[in-house]
PDB file of C-alpha atoms in Angstrom:
ATOM      1  CA  MET A 629     161.242 152.591 136.675  1.00  0.00           C
ATOM      2  CA  SER A 630     160.070 150.591 133.674  1.00  0.00           C
ATOM      3  CA  TYR A 631     157.157 148.165 133.725  1.00  0.00           C
ATOM      4  CA  ASN A 632     156.452 145.396 131.238  1.00  0.00           C
ATOM      5  CA  ASN A 633     152.682 145.697 131.355  1.00  0.00           C
ATOM      6  CA  TYR A 634     149.714 147.108 133.244  1.00  0.00           C
ATOM      7  CA  ASP A 635     149.645 144.301 135.838  1.00  0.00           C
ATOM      8  CA  ASP A 636     153.279 144.922 136.839  1.00  0.00           C
ATOM      9  CA  TRP A 637     152.595 148.647 137.130  1.00  0.00           C
ATOM     10  CA  LYS A 638     149.427 148.190 139.187  1.00  0.00           C
ATOM     11  CA  LEU A 639     151.076 145.694 141.572  1.00  0.00           C
ATOM     12  CA  SER A 640     153.895 148.193 142.166  1.00  0.00           C
ATOM     13  CA  ASN A 641     151.493 151.145 142.562  1.00  0.00           C
ATOM     14  CA  PRO A 642     148.273 149.885 144.197  1.00  0.00           C
ATOM     15  CA  ASP A 643     147.223 153.317 145.483  1.00  0.00           C
ATOM     16  CA  ASP A 644     148.290 155.335 142.446  1.00  0.00           C
ATOM     17  CA  ASP A 645     145.358 156.715 140.455  1.00  0.00           C
ATOM     18  CA  GLY A 646     147.653 157.954 137.688  1.00  0.00           C
ATOM     19  CA  HIS A 647     147.359 156.837 134.118  1.00  0.00           C
ATOM     20  CA  TYR A 648     149.336 153.841 132.966  1.00  0.00           C
ATOM     21  CA  THR A 649     150.996 154.210 129.591  1.00  0.00           C
ATOM     22  CA  GLU A 650     152.333 151.149 127.803  1.00  0.00           C
ATOM     23  CA  GLU A 651     155.892 151.553 126.622  1.00  0.00           C
ATOM     24  CA  THR A 652     155.915 151.007 122.911  1.00  0.00           C
ATOM     25  CA  ASN A 653     158.617 149.886 120.567  1.00  0.00           C
ATOM     26  CA  VAL A 654     156.781 150.767 117.359  1.00  0.00           C
ATOM     27  CA  ILE A 655     158.393 151.409 114.007  1.00  0.00           C
ATOM     28  CA  GLU A 656     158.060 155.082 113.091  1.00  0.00           C
ATOM     29  CA  GLU A 657     158.338 154.870 109.279  1.00  0.00           C
ATOM     30  CA  ASN A 658     159.225 152.534 106.427  1.00  0.00           C
ATOM     31  CA  ALA A 659     162.871 152.259 105.419  1.00  0.00           C
ATOM     32  CA  TYR A 660     164.053 152.051 101.810  1.00  0.00           C
ATOM     33  CA  PHE A 661     167.595 150.977 101.054  1.00  0.00           C
ATOM     34  CA  LYS A 662     169.866 149.280  98.561  1.00  0.00           C
ATOM     35  CA  TYR A 663     172.892 147.105  99.151  1.00  0.00           C
ATOM     36  CA  SER A 664     175.445 145.292  97.058  1.00  0.00           C
ATOM     37  CA  ASP A 665     178.220 142.759  97.316  1.00  0.00           C
ATOM     38  CA  GLY A 666     180.009 144.570  94.495  1.00  0.00           C
ATOM     39  CA  ARG A 667     178.286 142.791  91.596  1.00  0.00           C
ATOM     40  CA  ARG A 668     174.593 143.700  91.719  1.00  0.00           C
ATOM     41  CA  TRP A 669     172.290 145.897  93.762  1.00  0.00           C
ATOM     42  CA  VAL A 670     169.418 144.576  95.849  1.00  0.00           C
ATOM     43  CA  TYR A 671     166.635 147.009  96.755  1.00  0.00           C
ATOM     44  CA  GLY A 672     164.843 146.597 100.063  1.00  0.00           C
ATOM     45  CA  MET A 673     161.932 147.996 102.008  1.00  0.00           C
ATOM     46  CA  LEU A 674     161.152 147.345 105.665  1.00  0.00           C
ATOM     47  CA  THR A 675     157.603 148.307 106.565  1.00  0.00           C
ATOM     48  CA  LYS A 676     156.010 149.531 109.776  1.00  0.00           C
ATOM     49  CA  ASN A 677     153.867 146.382 109.804  1.00  0.00           C
ATOM     50  CA  GLY A 678     156.836 143.989 109.783  1.00  0.00           C
ATOM     51  CA  TRP A 679     157.304 143.133 106.097  1.00  0.00           C
ATOM     52  CA  ASP A 680     160.738 142.829 104.497  1.00  0.00           C
ATOM     53  CA  ILE A 681     160.356 143.170 100.712  1.00  0.00           C
ATOM     54  CA  ARG A 682     163.486 142.822  98.569  1.00  0.00           C
ATOM     55  CA  ILE A 683     164.008 143.113  94.824  1.00  0.00           C
ATOM     56  CA  HIS A 684     166.865 141.062  93.380  1.00  0.00           C
ATOM     57  CA  SER A 685     168.044 140.759  89.810  1.00  0.00           C
ATOM     58  CA  TYR A 686     169.882 137.610  88.725  1.00  0.00           C
ATOM     59  CA  HIS A 687     171.085 137.487  85.130  1.00  0.00           C
ATOM     60  CA  ARG A 688     168.692 140.353  84.332  1.00  0.00           C
ATOM     61  CA  ILE A 689     165.741 138.403  85.730  1.00  0.00           C
ATOM     62  CA  PRO A 690     164.150 140.365  88.584  1.00  0.00           C
ATOM     63  CA  THR A 691     162.618 138.623  91.564  1.00  0.00           C
ATOM     64  CA  ILE A 692     160.652 139.907  94.530  1.00  0.00           C
ATOM     65  CA  ASP A 693     161.210 138.227  97.893  1.00  0.00           C
ATOM     66  CA  ILE A 694     158.914 138.849 100.834  1.00  0.00           C
ATOM     67  CA  ASP A 695     159.698 137.933 104.410  1.00  0.00           C
ATOM     68  CA  GLU A 696     158.205 138.853 107.763  1.00  0.00           C
ATOM     69  CA  PHE A 697     159.810 140.120 110.951  1.00  0.00           C
ATOM     70  CA  GLU A 698     158.541 141.097 114.388  1.00  0.00           C
ATOM     71  CA  PRO A 699     157.196 144.659 113.878  1.00  0.00           C
ATOM     72  CA  THR A 700     159.242 146.319 116.618  1.00  0.00           C
ATOM     73  CA  GLN A 701     161.814 149.081 116.302  1.00  0.00           C
ATOM     74  CA  SER A 702     164.533 146.860 117.774  1.00  0.00           C
ATOM     75  CA  GLU A 703     163.915 144.051 115.246  1.00  0.00           C
ATOM     76  CA  PHE A 704     163.732 146.681 112.485  1.00  0.00           C
ATOM     77  CA  GLN A 705     167.143 148.069 113.511  1.00  0.00           C
ATOM     78  CA  ASP A 706     168.613 144.551 113.852  1.00  0.00           C
ATOM     79  CA  THR A 707     167.521 143.689 110.309  1.00  0.00           C
ATOM     80  CA  ILE A 708     169.189 146.799 108.897  1.00  0.00           C
ATOM     81  CA  TYR A 709     172.298 146.155 110.985  1.00  0.00           C
ATOM     82  CA  ARG A 710     172.611 142.587 109.620  1.00  0.00           C
ATOM     83  CA  VAL A 711     172.373 143.845 106.038  1.00  0.00           C
ATOM     84  CA  ARG A 712     174.939 146.588 106.672  1.00  0.00           C
ATOM     85  CA  MET A 713     177.408 144.123 108.212  1.00  0.00           C
ATOM     86  CA  ASN A 714     177.030 141.453 105.513  1.00  0.00           C
ATOM     87  CA  TYR A 715     177.385 143.588 102.381  1.00  0.00           C
ATOM     88  CA  THR A 716     180.091 145.878 101.075  1.00  0.00           C
ATOM     89  CA  HIS A 717     177.817 148.721 100.018  1.00  0.00           C
ATOM     90  CA  PHE A 718     174.693 149.973 101.790  1.00  0.00           C
ATOM     91  CA  ASN A 719     172.733 153.177 101.100  1.00  0.00           C
ATOM     92  CA  TYR A 720     169.381 154.500 102.220  1.00  0.00           C
ATOM     93  CA  ILE A 721     167.294 155.564  99.220  1.00  0.00           C
ATOM     94  CA  ASP A 722     164.036 157.403  98.694  1.00  0.00           C
ATOM     95  CA  ARG A 723     160.715 155.713  98.055  1.00  0.00           C
ATOM     96  CA  SER A 724     160.653 156.643  94.359  1.00  0.00           C
ATOM     97  CA  GLU A 725     163.912 154.800  93.591  1.00  0.00           C
ATOM     98  CA  TYR A 726     162.606 151.706  95.357  1.00  0.00           C
ATOM     99  CA  MET A 727     159.237 151.901  93.589  1.00  0.00           C
ATOM    100  CA  ASP A 728     160.894 152.286  90.164  1.00  0.00           C
ATOM    101  CA  ASN A 729     162.735 149.003  90.708  1.00  0.00           C
ATOM    102  CA  TYR A 730     159.613 147.350  92.099  1.00  0.00           C
ATOM    103  CA  LYS A 731     157.565 148.393  89.053  1.00  0.00           C
ATOM    104  CA  THR A 732     160.248 147.093  86.680  1.00  0.00           C
ATOM    105  CA  ALA A 733     160.264 143.729  88.460  1.00  0.00           C
ATOM    106  CA  ARG A 734     156.454 143.530  88.482  1.00  0.00           C
ATOM    107  CA  GLU A 735     156.203 144.402  84.778  1.00  0.00           C
ATOM    108  CA  PHE A 736     158.757 141.715  83.912  1.00  0.00           C
ATOM    109  CA  MET A 737     156.939 139.093  85.986  1.00  0.00           C
ATOM    110  CA  ASP A 738     153.506 140.096  84.643  1.00  0.00           C
ATOM    111  CA  LYS A 739     154.739 139.828  81.050  1.00  0.00           C
ATOM    112  CA  LEU A 740     156.467 136.513  81.679  1.00  0.00           C
ATOM    113  CA  ILE A 741     153.417 134.979  83.350  1.00  0.00           C
ATOM    114  CA  ASP A 742     151.085 136.331  80.666  1.00  0.00           C
ATOM    115  CA  ASP A 743     153.302 134.976  77.878  1.00  0.00           C
ATOM    116  CA  GLU A 744     153.663 131.555  79.500  1.00  0.00           C
ATOM    117  CA  ALA A 745     149.968 131.267  80.407  1.00  0.00           C
ATOM    118  CA  SER A 746     148.915 131.996  76.846  1.00  0.00           C
ATOM    119  CA  ASN A 747     151.019 129.119  75.389  1.00  0.00           C
TER     120      ASN A 747
END
């Protein structure tokens, strides 16, 4: 039998001296992926702490979008499922491929901001 929390368990087992363990739905590891609609690739990372960080490139101008989701394994899987169903191409990638694209986007933005701030 599954219990939602300690109080439910204790009410169902008033004489049980066993140890209550909370069922967890925690995210095991970050996911790195890329997806495309056939024209350009978007690189994404879902973190264990509930951050959705995507790197887009429009007309060779990279952008970094950050969103938040409920940090549970089910929400994590739902987010990946939505991406897979909405785009033609979807591939899991390794961390280094994601970080290469992240660094390129950051360098572009740093240079752009530095150039514009110095004018």
